[in-house]
Tab-separated table of N, CA, C and O in Angstrom:
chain	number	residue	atom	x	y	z
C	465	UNK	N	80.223	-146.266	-37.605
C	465	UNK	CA	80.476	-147.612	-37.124
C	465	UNK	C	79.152	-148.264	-36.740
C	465	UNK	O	78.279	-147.691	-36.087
C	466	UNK	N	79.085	-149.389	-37.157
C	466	UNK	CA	77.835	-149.911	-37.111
C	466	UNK	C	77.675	-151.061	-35.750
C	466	UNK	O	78.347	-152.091	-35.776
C	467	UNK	N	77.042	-150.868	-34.970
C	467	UNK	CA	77.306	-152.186	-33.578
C	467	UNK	C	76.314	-153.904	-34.061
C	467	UNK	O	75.188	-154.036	-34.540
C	468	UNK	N	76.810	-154.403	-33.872
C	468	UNK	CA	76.514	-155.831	-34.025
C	468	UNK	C	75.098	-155.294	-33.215
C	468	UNK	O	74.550	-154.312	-33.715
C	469	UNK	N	74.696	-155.686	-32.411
C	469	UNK	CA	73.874	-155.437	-31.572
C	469	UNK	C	72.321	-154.845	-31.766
C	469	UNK	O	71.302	-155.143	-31.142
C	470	UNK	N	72.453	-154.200	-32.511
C	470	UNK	CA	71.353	-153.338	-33.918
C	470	UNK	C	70.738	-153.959	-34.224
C	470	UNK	O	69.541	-153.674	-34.187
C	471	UNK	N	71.197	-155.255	-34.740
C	471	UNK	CA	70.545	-156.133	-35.444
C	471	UNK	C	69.456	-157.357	-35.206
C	471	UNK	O	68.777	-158.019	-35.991
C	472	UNK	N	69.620	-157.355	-33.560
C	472	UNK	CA	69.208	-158.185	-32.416
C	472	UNK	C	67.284	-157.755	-32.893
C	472	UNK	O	66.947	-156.596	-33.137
C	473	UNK	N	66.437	-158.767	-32.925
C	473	UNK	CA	65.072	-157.578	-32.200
C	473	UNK	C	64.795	-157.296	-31.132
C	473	UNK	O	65.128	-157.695	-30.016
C	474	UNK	N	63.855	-156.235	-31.685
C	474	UNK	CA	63.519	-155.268	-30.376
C	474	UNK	C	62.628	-156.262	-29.571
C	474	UNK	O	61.912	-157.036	-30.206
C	475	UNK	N	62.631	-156.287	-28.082
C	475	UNK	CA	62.009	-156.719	-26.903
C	475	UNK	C	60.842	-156.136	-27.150
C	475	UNK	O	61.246	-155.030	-27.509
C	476	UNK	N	59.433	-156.076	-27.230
C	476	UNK	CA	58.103	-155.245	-27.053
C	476	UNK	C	58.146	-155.824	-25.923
C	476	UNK	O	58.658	-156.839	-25.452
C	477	UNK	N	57.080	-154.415	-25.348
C	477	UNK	CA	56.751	-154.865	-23.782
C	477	UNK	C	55.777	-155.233	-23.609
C	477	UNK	O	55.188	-154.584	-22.744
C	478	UNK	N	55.068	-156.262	-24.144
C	478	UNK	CA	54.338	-157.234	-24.116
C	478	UNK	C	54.926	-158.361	-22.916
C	478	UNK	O	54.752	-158.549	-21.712
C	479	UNK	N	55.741	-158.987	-24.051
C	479	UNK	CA	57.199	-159.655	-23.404
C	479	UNK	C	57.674	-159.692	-22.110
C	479	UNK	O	58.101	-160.662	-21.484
C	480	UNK	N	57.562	-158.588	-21.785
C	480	UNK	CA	58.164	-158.152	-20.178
C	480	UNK	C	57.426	-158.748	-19.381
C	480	UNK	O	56.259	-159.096	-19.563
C	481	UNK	N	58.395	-158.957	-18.023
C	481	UNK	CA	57.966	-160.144	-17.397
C	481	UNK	C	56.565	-159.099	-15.967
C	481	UNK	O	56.687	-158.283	-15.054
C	482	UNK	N	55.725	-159.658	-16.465
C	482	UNK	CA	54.157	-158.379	-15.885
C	482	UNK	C	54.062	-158.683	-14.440
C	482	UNK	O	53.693	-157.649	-13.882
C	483	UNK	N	54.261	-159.820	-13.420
C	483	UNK	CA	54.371	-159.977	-12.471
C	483	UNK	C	55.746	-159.984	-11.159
C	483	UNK	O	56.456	-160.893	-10.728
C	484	UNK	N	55.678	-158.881	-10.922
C	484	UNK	CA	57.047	-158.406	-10.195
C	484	UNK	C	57.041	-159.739	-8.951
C	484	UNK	O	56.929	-159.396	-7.774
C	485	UNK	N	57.093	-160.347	-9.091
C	485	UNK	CA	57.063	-161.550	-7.891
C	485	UNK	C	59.002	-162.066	-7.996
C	485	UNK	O	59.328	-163.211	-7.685
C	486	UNK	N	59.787	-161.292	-8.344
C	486	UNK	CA	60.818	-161.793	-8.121
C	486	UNK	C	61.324	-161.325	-7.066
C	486	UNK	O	60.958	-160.333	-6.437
C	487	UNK	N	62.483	-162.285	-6.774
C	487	UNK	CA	63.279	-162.130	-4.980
C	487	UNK	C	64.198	-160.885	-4.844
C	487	UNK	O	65.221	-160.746	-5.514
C	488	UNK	N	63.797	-160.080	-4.014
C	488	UNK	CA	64.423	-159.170	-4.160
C	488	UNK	C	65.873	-159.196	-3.441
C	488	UNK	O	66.439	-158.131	-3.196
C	489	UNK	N	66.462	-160.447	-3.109
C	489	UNK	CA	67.646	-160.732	-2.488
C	489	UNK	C	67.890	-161.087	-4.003
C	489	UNK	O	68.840	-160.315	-4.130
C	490	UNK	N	67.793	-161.540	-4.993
C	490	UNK	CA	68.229	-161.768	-5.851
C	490	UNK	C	68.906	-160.512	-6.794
C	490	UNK	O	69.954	-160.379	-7.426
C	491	UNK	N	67.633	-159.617	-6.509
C	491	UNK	CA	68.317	-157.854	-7.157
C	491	UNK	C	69.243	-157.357	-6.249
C	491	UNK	O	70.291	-156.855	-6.655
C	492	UNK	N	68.950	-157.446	-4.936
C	492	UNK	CA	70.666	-157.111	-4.527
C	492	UNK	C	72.147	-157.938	-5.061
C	492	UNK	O	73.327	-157.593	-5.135
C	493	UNK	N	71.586	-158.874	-5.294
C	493	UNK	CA	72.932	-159.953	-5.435
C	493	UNK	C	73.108	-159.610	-7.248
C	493	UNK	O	74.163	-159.563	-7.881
C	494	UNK	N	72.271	-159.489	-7.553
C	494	UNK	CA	72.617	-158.846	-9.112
C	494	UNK	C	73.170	-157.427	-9.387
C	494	UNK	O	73.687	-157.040	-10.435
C	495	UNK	N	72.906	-156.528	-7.933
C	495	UNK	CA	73.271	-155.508	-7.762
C	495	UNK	C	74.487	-155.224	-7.287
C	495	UNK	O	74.832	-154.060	-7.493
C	496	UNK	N	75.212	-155.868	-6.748
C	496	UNK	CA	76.575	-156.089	-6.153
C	496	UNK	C	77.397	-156.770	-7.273
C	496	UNK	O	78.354	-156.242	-7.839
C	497	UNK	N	77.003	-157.769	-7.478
C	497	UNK	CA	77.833	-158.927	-8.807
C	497	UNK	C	77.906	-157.855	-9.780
C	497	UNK	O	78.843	-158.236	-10.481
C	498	UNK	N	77.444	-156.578	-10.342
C	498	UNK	CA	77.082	-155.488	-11.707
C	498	UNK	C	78.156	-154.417	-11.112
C	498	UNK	O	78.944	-153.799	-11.828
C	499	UNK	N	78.062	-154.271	-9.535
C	499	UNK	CA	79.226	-153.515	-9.057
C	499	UNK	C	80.550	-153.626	-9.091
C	499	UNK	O	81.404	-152.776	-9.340
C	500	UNK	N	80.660	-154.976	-8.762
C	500	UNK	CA	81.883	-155.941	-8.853
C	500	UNK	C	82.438	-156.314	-10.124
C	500	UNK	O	83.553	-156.836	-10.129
C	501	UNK	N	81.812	-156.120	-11.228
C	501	UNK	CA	81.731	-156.486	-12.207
C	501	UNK	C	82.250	-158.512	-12.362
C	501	UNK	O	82.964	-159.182	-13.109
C	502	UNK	N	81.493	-158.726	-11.336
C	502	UNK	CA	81.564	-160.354	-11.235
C	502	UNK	C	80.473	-161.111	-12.011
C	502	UNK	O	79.341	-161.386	-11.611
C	503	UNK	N	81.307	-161.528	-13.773
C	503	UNK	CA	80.114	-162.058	-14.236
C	503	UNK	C	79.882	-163.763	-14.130
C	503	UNK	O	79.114	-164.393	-14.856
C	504	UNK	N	80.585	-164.242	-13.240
C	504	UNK	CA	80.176	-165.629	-12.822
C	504	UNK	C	78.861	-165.694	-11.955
C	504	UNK	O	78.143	-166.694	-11.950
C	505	UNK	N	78.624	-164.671	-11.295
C	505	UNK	CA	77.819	-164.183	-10.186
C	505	UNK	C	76.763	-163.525	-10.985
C	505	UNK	O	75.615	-163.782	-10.625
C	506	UNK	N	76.911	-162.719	-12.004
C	506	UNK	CA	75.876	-162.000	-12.879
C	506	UNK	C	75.237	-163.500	-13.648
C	506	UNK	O	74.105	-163.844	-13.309
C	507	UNK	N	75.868	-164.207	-14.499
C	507	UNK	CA	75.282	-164.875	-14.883
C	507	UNK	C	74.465	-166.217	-13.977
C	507	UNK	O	73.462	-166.766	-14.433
C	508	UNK	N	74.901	-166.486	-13.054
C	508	UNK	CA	74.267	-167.229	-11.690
C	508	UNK	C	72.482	-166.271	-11.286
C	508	UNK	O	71.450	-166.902	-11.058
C	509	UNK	N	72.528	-165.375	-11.293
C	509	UNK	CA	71.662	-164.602	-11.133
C	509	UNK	C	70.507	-165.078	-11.941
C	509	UNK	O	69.392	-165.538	-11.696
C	510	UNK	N	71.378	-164.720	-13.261
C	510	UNK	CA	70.218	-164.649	-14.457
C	510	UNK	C	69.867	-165.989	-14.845
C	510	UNK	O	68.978	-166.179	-15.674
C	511	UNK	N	70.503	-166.937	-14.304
C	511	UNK	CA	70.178	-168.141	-14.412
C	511	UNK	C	68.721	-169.059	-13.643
C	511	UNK	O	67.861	-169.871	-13.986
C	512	UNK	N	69.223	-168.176	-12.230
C	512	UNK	CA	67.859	-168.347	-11.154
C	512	UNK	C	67.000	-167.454	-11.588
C	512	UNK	O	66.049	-167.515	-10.808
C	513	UNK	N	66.705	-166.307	-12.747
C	513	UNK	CA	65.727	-165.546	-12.852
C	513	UNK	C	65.139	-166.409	-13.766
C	513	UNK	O	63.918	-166.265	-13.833
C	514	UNK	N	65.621	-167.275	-14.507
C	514	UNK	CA	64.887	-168.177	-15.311
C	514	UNK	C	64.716	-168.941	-14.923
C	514	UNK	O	63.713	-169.363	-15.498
C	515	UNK	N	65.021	-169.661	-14.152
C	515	UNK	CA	64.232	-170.874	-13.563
C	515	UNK	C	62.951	-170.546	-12.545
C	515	UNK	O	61.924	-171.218	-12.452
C	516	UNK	N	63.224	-169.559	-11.944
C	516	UNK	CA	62.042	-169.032	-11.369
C	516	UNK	C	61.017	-168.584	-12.043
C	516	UNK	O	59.833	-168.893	-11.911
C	517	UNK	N	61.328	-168.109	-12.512
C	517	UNK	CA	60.749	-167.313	-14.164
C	517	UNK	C	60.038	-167.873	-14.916
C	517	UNK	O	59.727	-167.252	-15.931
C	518	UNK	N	59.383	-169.560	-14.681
C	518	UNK	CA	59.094	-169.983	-16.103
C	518	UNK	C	57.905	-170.195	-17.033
C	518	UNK	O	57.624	-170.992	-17.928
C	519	UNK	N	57.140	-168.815	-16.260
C	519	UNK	CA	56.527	-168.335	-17.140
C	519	UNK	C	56.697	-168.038	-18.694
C	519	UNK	O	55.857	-168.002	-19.593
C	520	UNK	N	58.194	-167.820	-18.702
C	520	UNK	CA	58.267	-167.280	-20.287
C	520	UNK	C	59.327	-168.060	-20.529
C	520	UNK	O	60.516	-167.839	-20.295
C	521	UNK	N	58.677	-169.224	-21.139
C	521	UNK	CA	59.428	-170.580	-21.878
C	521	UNK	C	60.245	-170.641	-23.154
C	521	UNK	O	61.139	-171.423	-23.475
C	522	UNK	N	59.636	-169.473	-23.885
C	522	UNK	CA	60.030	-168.749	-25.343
C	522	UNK	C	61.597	-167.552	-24.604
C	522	UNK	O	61.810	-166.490	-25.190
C	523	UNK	N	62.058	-167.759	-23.960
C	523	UNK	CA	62.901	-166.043	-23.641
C	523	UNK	C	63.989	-166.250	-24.866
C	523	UNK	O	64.397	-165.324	-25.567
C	524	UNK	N	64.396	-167.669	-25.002
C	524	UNK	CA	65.647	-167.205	-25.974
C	524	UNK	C	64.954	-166.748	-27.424
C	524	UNK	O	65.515	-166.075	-28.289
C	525	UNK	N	63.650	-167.258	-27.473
C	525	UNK	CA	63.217	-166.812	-28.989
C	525	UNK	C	62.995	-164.995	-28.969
C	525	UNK	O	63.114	-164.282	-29.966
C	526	UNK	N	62.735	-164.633	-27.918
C	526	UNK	CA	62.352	-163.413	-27.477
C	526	UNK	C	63.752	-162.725	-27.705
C	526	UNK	O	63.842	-161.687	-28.361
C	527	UNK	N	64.918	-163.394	-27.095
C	527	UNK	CA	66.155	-162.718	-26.994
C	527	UNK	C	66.887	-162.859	-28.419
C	527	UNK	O	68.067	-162.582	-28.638
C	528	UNK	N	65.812	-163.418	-29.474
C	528	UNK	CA	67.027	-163.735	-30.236
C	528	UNK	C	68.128	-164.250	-30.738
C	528	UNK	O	68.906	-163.905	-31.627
C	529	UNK	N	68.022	-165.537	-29.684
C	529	UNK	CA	69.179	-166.266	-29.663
C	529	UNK	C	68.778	-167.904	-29.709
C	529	UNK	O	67.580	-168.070	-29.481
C	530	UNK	N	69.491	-169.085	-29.944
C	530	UNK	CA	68.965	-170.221	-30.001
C	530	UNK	C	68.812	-170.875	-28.485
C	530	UNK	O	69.190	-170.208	-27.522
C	531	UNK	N	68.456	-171.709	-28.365
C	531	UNK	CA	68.444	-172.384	-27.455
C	531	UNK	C	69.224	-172.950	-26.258
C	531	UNK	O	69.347	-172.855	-25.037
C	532	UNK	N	69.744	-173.691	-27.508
C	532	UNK	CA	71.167	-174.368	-26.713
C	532	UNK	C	72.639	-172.770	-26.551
C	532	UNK	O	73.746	-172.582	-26.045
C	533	UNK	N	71.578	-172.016	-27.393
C	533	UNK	CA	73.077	-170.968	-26.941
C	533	UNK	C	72.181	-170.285	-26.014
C	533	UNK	O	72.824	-169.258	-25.797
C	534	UNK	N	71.197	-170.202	-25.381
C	534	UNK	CA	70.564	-169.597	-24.348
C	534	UNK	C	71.488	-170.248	-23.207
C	534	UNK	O	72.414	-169.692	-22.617
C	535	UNK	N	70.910	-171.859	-23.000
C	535	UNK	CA	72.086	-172.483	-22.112
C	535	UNK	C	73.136	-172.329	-21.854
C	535	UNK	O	73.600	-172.366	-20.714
C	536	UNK	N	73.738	-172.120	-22.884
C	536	UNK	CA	75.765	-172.291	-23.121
C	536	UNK	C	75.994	-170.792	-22.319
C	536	UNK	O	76.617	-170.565	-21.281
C	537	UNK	N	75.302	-169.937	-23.145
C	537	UNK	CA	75.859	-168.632	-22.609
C	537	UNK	C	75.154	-168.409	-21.010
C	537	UNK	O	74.810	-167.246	-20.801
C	538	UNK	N	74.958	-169.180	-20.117
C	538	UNK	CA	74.609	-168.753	-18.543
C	538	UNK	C	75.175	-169.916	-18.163
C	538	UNK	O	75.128	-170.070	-16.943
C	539	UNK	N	75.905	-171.151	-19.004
C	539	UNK	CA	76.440	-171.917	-18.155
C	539	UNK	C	78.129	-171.607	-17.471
C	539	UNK	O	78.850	-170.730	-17.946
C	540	UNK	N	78.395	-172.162	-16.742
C	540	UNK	CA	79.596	-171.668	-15.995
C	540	UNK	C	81.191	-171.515	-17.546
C	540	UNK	O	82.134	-170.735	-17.410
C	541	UNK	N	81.072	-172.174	-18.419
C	541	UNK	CA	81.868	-171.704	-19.609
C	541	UNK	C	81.253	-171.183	-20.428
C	541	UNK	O	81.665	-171.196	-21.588
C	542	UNK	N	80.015	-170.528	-20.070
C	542	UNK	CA	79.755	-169.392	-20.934
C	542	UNK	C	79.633	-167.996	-21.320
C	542	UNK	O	78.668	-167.554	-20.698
C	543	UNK	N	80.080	-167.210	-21.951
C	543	UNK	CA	80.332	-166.004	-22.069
C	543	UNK	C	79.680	-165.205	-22.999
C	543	UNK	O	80.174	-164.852	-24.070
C	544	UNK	N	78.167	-164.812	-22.447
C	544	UNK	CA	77.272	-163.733	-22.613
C	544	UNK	C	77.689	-162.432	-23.077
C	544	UNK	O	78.433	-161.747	-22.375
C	545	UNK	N	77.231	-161.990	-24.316
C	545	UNK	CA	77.811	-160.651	-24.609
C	545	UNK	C	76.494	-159.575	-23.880
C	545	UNK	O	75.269	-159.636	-23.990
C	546	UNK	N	77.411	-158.603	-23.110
C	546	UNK	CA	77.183	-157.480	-22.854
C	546	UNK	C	75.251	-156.880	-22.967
C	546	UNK	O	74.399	-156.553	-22.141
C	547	UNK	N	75.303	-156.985	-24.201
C	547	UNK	CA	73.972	-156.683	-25.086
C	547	UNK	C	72.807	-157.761	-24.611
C	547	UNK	O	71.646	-157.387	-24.448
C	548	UNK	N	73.151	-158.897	-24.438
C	548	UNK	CA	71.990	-159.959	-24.097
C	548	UNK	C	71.904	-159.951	-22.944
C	548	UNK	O	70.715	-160.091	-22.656
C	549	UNK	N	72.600	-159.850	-21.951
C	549	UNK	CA	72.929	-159.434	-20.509
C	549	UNK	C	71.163	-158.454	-20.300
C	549	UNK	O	70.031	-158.790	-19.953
C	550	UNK	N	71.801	-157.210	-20.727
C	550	UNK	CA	71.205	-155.713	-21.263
C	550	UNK	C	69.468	-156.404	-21.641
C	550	UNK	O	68.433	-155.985	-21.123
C	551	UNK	N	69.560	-157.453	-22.593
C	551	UNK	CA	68.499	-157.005	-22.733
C	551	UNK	C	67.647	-158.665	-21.805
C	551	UNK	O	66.611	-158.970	-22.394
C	552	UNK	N	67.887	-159.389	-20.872
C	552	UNK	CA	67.855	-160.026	-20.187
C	552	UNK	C	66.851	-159.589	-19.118
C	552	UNK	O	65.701	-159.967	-18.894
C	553	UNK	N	67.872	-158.397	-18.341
C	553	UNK	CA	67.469	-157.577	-17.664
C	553	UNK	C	66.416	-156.789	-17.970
C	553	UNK	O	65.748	-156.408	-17.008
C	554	UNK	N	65.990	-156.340	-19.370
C	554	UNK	CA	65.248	-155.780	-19.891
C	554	UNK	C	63.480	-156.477	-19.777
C	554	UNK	O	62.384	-155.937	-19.631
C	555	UNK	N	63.930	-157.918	-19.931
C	555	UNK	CA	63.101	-158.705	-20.000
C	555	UNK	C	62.493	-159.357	-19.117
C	555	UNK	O	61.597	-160.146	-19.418
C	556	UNK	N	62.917	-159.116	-17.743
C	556	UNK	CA	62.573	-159.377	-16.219
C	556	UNK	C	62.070	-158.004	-15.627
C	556	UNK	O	61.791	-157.873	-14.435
C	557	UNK	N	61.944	-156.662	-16.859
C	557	UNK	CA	61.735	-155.232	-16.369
C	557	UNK	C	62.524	-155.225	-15.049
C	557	UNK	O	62.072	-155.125	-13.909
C	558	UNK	N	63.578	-155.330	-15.380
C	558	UNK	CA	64.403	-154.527	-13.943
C	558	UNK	C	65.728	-153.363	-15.100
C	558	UNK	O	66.351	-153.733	-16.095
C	559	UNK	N	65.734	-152.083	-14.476
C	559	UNK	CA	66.516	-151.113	-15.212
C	559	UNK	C	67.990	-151.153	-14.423
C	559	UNK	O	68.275	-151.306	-13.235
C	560	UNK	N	68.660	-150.979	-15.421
C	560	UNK	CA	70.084	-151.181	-15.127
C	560	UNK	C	70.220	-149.246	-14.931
C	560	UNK	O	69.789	-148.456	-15.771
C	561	UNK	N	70.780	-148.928	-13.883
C	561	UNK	CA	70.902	-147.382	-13.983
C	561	UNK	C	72.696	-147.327	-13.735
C	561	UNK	O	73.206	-148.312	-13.203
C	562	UNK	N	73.557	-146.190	-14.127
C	562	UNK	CA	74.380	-145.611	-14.023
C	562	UNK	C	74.726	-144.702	-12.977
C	562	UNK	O	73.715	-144.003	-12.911
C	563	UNK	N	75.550	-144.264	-12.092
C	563	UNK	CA	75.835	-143.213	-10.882
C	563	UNK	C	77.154	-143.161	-10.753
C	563	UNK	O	77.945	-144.094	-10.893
C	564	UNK	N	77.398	-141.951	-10.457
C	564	UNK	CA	79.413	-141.548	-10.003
C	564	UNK	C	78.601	-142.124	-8.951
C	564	UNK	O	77.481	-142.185	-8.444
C	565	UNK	N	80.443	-142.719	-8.893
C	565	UNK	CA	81.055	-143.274	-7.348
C	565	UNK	C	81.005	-142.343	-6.114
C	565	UNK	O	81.435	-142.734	-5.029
């Protein structure tokens, strides 16, 4: 089975965002909203990581995706797949980790 997702390019870590100057009330609140699995709240997050962020003016070219669907998908009717989420996070170098409850 082949995943859609494959096909995306790869992030180099060039790309990655080199100055950790983000709010770290913001990684808790991304950290709770990922618990909750609240993605109105996940995408609110990732929304303020880009505006804060705007150092990297190119992210949807980076992510692979167009523009106006950069927008659409973090606006409040938009619905971000999984994978861009993933690699979002990837792109602000913050690691998404796994743990039993």
């Amino acid at each position: 089975m082949r995943f859609k997702f494959l096909s995306k390019p790869k992030i180099e870590r060039e790309h990655f965002l080199k100055n950790k100057n983000i709010d770290p009330k913001l990684i808790a609140e991304l950290s709770v909203a990922l618990d909750n699995l609240d993605i109105e709240k996940i995408k609110s997050v990732l929304r303020e990581l880009s505006k804060t962020n705007y150092r990297i003016s190119n992210m949807f070219e980076i992510l692979g995706i167009s523009k106006s669907g950069f927008y659409k998908m973090l606006s409040p009717e938009g619905n971000p797949e999984f994978i861009t989420i993933l690699r979002m996070l990837n792109l602000f170098d913050i690691k998404l980790t796994a743990e039993t409850r």
